Short mmCIF file of C-alpha atoms in Angstrom, two decimals:
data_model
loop_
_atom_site.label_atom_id
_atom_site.label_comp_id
_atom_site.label_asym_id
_atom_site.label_seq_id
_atom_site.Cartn_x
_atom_site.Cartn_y
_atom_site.Cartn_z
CA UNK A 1 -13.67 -49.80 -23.61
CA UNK A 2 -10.84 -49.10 -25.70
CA UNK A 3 -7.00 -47.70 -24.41
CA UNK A 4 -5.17 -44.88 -26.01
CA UNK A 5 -6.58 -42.41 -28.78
CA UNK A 6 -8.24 -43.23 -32.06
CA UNK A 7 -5.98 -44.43 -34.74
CA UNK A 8 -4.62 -47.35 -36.35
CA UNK A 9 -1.69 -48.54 -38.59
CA UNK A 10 1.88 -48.31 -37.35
CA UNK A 11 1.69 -44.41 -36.77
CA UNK A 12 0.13 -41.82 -34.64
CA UNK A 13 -3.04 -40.59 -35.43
CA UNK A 14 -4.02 -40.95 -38.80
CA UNK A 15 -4.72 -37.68 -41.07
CA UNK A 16 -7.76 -38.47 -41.35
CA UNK A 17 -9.08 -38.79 -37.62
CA UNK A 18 -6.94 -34.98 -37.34
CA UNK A 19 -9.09 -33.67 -40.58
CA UNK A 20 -12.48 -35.63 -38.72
CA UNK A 21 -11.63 -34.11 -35.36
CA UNK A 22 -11.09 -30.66 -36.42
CA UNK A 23 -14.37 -30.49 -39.07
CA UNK A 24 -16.54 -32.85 -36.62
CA UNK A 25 -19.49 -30.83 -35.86
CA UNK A 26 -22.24 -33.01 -33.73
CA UNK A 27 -25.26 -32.12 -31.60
CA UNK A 28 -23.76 -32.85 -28.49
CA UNK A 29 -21.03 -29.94 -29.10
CA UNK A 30 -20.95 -26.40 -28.88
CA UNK A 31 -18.62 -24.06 -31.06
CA UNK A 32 -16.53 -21.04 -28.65
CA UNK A 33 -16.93 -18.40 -31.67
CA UNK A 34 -14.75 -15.50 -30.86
CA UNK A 35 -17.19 -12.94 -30.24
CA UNK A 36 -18.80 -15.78 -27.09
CA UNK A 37 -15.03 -15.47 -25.56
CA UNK A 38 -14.18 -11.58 -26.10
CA UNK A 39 -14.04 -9.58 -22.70
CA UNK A 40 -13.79 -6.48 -25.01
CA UNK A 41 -16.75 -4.31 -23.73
CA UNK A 42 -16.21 -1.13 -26.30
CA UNK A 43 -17.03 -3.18 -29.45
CA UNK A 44 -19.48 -1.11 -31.25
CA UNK A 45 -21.33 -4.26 -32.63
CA UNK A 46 -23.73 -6.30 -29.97
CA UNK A 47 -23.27 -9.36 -32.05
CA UNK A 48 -19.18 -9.24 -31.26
CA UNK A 49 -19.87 -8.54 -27.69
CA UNK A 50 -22.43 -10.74 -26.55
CA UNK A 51 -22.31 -14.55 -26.69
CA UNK A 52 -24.66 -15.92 -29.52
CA UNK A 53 -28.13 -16.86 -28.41
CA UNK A 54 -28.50 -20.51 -28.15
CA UNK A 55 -30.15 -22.61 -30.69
CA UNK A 56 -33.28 -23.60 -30.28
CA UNK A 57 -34.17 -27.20 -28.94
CA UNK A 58 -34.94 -29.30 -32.01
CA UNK A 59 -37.87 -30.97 -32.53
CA UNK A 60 -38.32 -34.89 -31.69
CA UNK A 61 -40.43 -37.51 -32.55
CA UNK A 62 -42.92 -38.72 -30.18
CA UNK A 63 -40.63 -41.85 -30.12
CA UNK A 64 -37.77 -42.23 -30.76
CA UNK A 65 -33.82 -43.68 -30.25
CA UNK A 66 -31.07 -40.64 -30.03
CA UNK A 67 -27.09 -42.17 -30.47
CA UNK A 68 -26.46 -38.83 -28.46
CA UNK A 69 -22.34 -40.35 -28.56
CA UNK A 70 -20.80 -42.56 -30.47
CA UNK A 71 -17.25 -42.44 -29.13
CA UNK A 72 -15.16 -45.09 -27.58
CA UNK A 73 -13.09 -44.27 -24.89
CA UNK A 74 -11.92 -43.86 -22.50
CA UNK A 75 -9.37 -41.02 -23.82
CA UNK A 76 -11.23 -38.08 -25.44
CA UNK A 77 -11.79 -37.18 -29.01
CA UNK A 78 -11.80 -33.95 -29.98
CA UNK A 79 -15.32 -32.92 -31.31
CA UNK A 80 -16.85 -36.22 -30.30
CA UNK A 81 -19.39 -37.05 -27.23
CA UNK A 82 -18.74 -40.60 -25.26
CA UNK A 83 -20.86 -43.71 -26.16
CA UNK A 84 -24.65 -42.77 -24.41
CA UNK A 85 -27.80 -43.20 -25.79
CA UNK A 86 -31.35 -42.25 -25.13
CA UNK A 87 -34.87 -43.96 -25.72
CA UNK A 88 -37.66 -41.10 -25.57
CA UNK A 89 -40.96 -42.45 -25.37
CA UNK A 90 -43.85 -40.32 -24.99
CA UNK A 91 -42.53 -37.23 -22.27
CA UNK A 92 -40.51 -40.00 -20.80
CA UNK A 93 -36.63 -40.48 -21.41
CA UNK A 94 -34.68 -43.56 -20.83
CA UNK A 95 -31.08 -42.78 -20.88
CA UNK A 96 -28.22 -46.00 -21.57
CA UNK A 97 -25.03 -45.34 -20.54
CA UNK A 98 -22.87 -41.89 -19.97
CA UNK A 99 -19.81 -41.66 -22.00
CA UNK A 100 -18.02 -38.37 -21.86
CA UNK A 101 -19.85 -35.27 -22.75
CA UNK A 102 -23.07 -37.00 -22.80
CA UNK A 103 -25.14 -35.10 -20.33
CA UNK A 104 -24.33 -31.50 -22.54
CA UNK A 105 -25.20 -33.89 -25.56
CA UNK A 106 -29.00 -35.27 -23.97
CA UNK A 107 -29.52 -31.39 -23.07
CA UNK A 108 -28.65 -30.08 -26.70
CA UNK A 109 -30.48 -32.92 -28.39
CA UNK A 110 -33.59 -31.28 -26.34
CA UNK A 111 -34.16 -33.76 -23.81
CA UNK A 112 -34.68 -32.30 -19.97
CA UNK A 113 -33.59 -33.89 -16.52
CA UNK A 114 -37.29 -33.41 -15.47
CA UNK A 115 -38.39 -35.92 -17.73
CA UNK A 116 -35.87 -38.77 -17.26
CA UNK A 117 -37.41 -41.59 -15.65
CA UNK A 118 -34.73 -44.33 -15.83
CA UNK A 119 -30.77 -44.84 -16.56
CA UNK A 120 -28.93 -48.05 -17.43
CA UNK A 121 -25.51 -48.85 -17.64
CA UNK A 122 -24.01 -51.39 -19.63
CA UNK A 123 -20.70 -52.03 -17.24
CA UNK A 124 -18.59 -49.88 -15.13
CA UNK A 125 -15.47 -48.72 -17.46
CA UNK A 126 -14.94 -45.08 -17.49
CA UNK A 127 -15.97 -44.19 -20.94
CA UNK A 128 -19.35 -46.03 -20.00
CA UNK A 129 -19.93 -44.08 -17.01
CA UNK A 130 -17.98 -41.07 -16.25
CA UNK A 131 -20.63 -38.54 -16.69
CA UNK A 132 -23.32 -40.73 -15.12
CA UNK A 133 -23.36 -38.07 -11.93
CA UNK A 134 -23.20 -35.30 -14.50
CA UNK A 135 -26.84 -35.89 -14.83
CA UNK A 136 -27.38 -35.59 -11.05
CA UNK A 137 -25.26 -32.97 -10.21
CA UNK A 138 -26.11 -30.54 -12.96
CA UNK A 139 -29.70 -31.64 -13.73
CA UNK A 140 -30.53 -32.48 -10.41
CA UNK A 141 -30.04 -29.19 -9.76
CA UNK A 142 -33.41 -27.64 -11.34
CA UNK A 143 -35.18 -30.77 -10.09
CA UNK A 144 -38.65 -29.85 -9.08
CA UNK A 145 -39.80 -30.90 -5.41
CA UNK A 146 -41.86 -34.25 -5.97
CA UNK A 147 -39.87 -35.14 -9.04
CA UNK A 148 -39.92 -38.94 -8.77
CA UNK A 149 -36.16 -40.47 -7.86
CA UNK A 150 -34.48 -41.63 -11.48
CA UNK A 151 -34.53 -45.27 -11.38
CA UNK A 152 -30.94 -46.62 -11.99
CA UNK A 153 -30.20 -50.02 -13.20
CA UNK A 154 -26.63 -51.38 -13.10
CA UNK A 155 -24.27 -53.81 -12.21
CA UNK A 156 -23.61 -54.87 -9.14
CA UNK A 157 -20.10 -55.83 -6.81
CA UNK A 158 -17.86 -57.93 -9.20
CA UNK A 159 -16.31 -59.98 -6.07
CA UNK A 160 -13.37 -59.94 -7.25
CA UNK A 161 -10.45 -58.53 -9.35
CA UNK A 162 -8.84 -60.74 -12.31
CA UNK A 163 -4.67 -61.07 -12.45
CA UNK A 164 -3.15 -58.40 -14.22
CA UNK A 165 -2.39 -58.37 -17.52
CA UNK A 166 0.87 -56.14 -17.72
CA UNK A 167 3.64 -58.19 -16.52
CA UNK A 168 3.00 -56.99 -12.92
CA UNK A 169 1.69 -59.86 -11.24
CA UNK A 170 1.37 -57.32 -8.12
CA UNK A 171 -0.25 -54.23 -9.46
CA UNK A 172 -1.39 -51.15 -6.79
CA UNK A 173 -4.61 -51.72 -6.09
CA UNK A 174 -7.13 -48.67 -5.86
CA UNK A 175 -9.12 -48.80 -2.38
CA UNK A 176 -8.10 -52.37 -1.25
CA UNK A 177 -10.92 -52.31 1.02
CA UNK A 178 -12.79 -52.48 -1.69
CA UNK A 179 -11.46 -52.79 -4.71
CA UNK A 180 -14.28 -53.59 -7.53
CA UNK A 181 -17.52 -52.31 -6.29
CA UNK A 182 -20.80 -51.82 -7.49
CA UNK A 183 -23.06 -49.34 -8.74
CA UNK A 184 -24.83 -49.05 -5.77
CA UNK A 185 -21.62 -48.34 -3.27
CA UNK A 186 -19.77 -46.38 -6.46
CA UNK A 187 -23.30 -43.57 -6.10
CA UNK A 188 -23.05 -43.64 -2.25
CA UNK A 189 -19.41 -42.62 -2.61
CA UNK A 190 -20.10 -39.81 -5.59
CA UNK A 191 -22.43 -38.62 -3.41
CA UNK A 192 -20.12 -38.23 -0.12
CA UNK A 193 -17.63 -36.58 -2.12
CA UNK A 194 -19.58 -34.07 -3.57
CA UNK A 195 -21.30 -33.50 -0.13
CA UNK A 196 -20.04 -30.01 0.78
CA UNK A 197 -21.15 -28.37 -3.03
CA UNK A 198 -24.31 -29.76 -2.27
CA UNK A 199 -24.74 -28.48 1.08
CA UNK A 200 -24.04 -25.09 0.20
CA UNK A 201 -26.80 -25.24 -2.86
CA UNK A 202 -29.29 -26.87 -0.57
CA UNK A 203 -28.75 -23.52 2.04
CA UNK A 204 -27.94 -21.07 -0.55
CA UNK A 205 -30.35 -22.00 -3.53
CA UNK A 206 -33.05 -24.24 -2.09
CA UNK A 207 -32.14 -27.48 -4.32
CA UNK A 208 -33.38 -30.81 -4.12
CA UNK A 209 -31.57 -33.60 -1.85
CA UNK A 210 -29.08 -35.06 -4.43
CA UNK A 211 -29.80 -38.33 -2.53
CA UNK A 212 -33.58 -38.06 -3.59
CA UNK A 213 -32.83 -37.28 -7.51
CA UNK A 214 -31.97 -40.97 -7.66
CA UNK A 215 -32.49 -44.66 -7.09
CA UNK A 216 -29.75 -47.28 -7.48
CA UNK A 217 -30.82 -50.74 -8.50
CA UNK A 218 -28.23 -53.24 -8.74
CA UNK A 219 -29.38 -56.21 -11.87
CA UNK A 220 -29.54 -58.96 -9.81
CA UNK A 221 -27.67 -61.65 -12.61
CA UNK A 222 -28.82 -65.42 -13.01
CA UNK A 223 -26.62 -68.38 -10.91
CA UNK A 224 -23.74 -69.79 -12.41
CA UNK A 225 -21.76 -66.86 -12.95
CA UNK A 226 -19.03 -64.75 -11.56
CA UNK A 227 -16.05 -62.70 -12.27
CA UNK A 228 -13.83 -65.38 -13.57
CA UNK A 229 -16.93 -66.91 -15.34
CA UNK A 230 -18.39 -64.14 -16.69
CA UNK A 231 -20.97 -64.73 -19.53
CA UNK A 232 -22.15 -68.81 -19.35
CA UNK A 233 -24.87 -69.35 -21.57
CA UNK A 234 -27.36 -67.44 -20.40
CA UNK A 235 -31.98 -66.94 -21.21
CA UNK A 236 -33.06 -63.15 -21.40
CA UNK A 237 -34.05 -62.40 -18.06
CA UNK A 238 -36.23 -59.28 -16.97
CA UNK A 239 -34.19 -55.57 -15.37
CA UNK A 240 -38.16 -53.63 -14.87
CA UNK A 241 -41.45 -53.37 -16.59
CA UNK A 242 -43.38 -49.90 -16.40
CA UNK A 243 -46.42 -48.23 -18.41
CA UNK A 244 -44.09 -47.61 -21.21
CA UNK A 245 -41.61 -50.57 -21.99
CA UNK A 246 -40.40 -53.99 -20.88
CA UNK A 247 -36.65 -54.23 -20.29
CA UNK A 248 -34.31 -57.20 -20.31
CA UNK A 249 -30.85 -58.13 -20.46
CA UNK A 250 -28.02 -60.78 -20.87
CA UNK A 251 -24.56 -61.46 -19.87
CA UNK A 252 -21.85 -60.54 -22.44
CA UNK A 253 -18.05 -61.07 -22.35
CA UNK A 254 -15.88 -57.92 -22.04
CA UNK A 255 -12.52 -59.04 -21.20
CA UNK A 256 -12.40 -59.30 -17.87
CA UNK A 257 -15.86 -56.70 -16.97
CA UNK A 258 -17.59 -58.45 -14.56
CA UNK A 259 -21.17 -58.09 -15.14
CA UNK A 260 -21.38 -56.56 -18.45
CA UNK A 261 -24.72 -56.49 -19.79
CA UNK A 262 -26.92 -56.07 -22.69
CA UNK A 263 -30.07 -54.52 -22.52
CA UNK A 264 -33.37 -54.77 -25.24
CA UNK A 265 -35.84 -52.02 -24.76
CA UNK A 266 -39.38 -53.62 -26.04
CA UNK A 267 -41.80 -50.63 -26.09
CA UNK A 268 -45.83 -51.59 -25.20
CA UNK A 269 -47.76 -48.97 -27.34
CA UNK A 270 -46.00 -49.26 -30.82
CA UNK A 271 -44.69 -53.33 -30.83
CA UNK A 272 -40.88 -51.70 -31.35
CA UNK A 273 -38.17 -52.69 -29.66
CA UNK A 274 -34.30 -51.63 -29.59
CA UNK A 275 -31.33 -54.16 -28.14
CA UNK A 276 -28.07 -52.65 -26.78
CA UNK A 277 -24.81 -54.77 -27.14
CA UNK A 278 -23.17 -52.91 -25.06
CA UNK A 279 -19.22 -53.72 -25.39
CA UNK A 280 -18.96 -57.19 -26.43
CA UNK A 281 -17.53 -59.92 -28.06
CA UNK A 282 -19.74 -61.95 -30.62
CA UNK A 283 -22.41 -63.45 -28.46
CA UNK A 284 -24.81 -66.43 -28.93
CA UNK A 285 -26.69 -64.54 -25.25
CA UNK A 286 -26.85 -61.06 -27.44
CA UNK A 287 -28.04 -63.18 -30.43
CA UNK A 288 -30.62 -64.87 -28.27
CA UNK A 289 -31.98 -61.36 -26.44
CA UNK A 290 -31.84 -59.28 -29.86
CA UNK A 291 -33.83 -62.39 -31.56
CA UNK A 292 -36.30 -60.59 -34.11
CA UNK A 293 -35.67 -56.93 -32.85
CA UNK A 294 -36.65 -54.18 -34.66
CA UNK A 295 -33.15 -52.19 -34.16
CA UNK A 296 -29.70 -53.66 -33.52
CA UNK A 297 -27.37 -50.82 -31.56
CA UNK A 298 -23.90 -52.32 -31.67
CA UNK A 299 -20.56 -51.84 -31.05
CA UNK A 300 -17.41 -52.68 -33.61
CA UNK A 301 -14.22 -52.98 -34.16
CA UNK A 302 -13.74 -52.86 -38.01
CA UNK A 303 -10.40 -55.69 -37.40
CA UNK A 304 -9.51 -57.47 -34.33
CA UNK A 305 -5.93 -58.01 -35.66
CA UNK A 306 -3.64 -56.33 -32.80
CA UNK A 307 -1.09 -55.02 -35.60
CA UNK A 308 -3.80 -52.89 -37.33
CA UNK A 309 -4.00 -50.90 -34.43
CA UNK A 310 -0.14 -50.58 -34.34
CA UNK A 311 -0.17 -53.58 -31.57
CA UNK A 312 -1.02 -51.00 -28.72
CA UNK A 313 -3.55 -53.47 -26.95
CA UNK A 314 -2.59 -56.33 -24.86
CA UNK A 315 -1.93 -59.20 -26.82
CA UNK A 316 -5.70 -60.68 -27.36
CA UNK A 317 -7.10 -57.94 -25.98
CA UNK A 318 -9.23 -57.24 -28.85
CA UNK A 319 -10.47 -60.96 -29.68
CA UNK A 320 -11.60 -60.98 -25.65
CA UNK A 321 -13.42 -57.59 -25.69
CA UNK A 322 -15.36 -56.82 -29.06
CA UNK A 323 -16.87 -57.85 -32.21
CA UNK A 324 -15.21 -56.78 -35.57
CA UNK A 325 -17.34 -55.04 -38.11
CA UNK A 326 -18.26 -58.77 -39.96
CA UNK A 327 -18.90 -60.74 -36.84
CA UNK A 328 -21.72 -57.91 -36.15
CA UNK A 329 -22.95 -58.97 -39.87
CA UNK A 330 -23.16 -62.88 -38.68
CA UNK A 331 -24.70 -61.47 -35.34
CA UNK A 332 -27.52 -58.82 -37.17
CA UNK A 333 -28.38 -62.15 -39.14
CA UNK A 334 -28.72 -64.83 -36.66
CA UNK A 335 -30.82 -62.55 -34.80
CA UNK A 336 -32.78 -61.54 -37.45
CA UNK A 337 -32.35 -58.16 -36.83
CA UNK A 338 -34.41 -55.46 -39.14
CA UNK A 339 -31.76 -52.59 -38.48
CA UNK A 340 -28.60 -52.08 -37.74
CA UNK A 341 -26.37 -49.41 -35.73
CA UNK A 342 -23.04 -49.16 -35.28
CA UNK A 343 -21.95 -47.70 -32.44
CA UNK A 344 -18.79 -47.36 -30.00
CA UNK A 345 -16.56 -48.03 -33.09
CA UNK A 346 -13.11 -47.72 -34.20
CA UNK A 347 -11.55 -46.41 -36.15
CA UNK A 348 -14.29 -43.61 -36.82
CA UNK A 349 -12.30 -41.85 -39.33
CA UNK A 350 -13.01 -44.77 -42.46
CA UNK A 351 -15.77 -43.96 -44.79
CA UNK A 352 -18.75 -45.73 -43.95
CA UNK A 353 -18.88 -47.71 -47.39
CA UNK A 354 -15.99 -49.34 -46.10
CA UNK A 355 -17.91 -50.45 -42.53
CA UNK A 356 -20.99 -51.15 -44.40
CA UNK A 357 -18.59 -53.83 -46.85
CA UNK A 358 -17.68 -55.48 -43.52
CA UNK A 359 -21.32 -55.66 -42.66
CA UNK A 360 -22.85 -56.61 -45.68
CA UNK A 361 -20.86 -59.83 -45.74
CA UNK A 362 -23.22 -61.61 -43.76
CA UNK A 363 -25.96 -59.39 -43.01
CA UNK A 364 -28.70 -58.17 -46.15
CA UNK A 365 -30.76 -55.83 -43.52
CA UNK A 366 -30.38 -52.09 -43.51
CA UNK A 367 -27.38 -50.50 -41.63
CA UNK A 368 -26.52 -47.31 -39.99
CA UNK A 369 -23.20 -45.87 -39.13
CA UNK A 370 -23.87 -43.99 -36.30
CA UNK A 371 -23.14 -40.18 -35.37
CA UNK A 372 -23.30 -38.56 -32.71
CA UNK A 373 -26.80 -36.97 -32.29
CA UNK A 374 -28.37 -39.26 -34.71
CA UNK A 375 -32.80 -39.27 -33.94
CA UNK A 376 -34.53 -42.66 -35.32
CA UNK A 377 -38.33 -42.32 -35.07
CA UNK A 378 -39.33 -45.38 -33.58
#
């Protein structure tokens, strides 16, 4: 996770993150044309007074990884959809994490509720997760009867919250009853307050039990750590196994996240496999999980120096949360990674020779700058 909007330097918002917002076109977007918003029924022309038809779904491979956002948060970026990403294998869909905008995004990138089977989430900051009901609400709402309940993998209770970091050594404390829960307890509350929509559409439209549309497991994390020891040295160790892939995962350190994971994706059929950092610093755990992997998805920073970012973080935020653009180089090559993708970077308004310089210091391998939308056959 990253505070405040997407710029750097001593300024506001650089010129060009304005020129990238306003030109950004991306697959999980839509364009208002004005002919879609006119309420002017005498126009002579159809075209001008009916909304465009949509697009039709494009066509994926068989496998395949879709960086369906690419955006940091938690703030919004104009034109941009939220870090999420998708593994389609087969009919099946495997969806990893649920930044902003990134349920529209899976639908226009041609992917359908009916058909996914499992959801993981990397940690539980906003930009991670706020659309993560999105998928229930909205898609859960054409759910067939005797769809089976999306598995959901996630972390658990964090037991505890970590001193504050602003000067306020007594902060207000959201729910003090319980103040850093889990997945598990976050869904059962989602659900309660969305009770009374759902009600009606069960009476009035016949839909599916929102409660049956999903399955929350918490990751059950190895002994020795906790939420002031967050990410001890830590072996691989298994989320779920099914027909199509084996998942693991590792502890990584995220500030003060408590569990933040990584996940790596090994599919049966085809011998591929894909490893999510999620939002880290460098890791020897990552390096150990992603060992030999066929695609690297991970996030950046291109500098971890405060002052390029106009000193906005808390002081050492950056060094405790992520991994600049060359430490992911040392990272890629210690893990012997065949591919790289960046993902959940900033700034995304620099030219990508410049990220792939940073890169390239240590690493030889190919490497991607993400987009939003991008399709990798796998």
């Amino acid at each position: 996770m990253l505070f405040g909007m997407d710029f750097h330097g001593k300024g506001g918002i650089s010129r060009r993150s304005a020129i990238a917002g306003s030109m950004s076109a991306v697959i999980g977007g839509a364009l208002l044309t004005a002919a879609a918003c006119s309420s002017d029924s005498s126009s002579d022309s159809p075209s001008e007074s009916s909304a465009p038809s949509p697009e039709p779904a494009p066509t994926l491979p068989d496998n395949a990884l879709i960086t369906l956002g690419v955006a940091a948060g938690p703030p919004p970026i104009r034109g941009r959809i939220g870090i999420s990403s998708a593994l389609k294998i087969g009919d099946d869909v495997y969806q990893i994490d649920c930044g902003l905008g990134s349920f529209n995004a899976f639908t226009n990138a041609g992917l359908t509720f009916e058909n996914l089977k499992s959801m993981f989430i990397t940690h539980l900051h906003t930009d991670h997760m706020v659309d993560y009901f999105s998928f229930f609400l909205s898609g859960g709402y054409t759910a067939k009867p005797g769809k089976a309940a999306v598995q959901v993998y996630g972390p658990g209770p964090a037991g505890g919250l970590p001193p504050s970091q602003i000067g306020n050594a007594n902060p207000p404390i959201v729910d003090p009853a319980e103040p850093a829960r889990g997945l598990a307890t976050t869904t059962a509350a989602l659900v309660q307050a969305y009770a009374y929509t759902s009600n009606l559409f069960i009476r009035d439209m016949g839909i599916v039990d929102i409660q049956d549309t999903l399955k929350v497991n918490e990751i059950v994390v190895p002994p020795g750590s906790d939420y002031q020891n967050r990410a001890p040295k830590t072996d691989p160790f298994s989320v779920m196994s099914d027909d199509n892939i084996d998942v693991t995962a590792t502890l990584v350190s995220h500030y003060d996240t408590y569990p933040a994971f990584a996940f790596r994706f090994d599919l049966k059929k085809s011998g591929k496999s894909v490893t999510f950092s999620g939002d880290t610093t460098k890791s020897d755990n990552l390096i150990l999980l992603a060992k030999d992997t066929d695609i690297l998805v991970h996030e950046a920073q291109f500098s971890l120096d405060d002052a390029y970012y106009g000193n906005r973080f808390p002081p050492n935020y950056l060094k405790n949360s992520h991994t600049s653009a060359e430490q992911v180089g040392e990272v890629a090559a210690a893990a012997n990674a065949k591919h790289v993708i960046l993902s959940h970077y900033q700034p995304s308004d620099l030219p990508d020779s410049e990220w792939l310089g940073k890169v390239g210091m240590h690493y030889s391998g190919k490497v991607t700058v993400g987009k939003d939308g991008g399709v990798f056959e796998l």
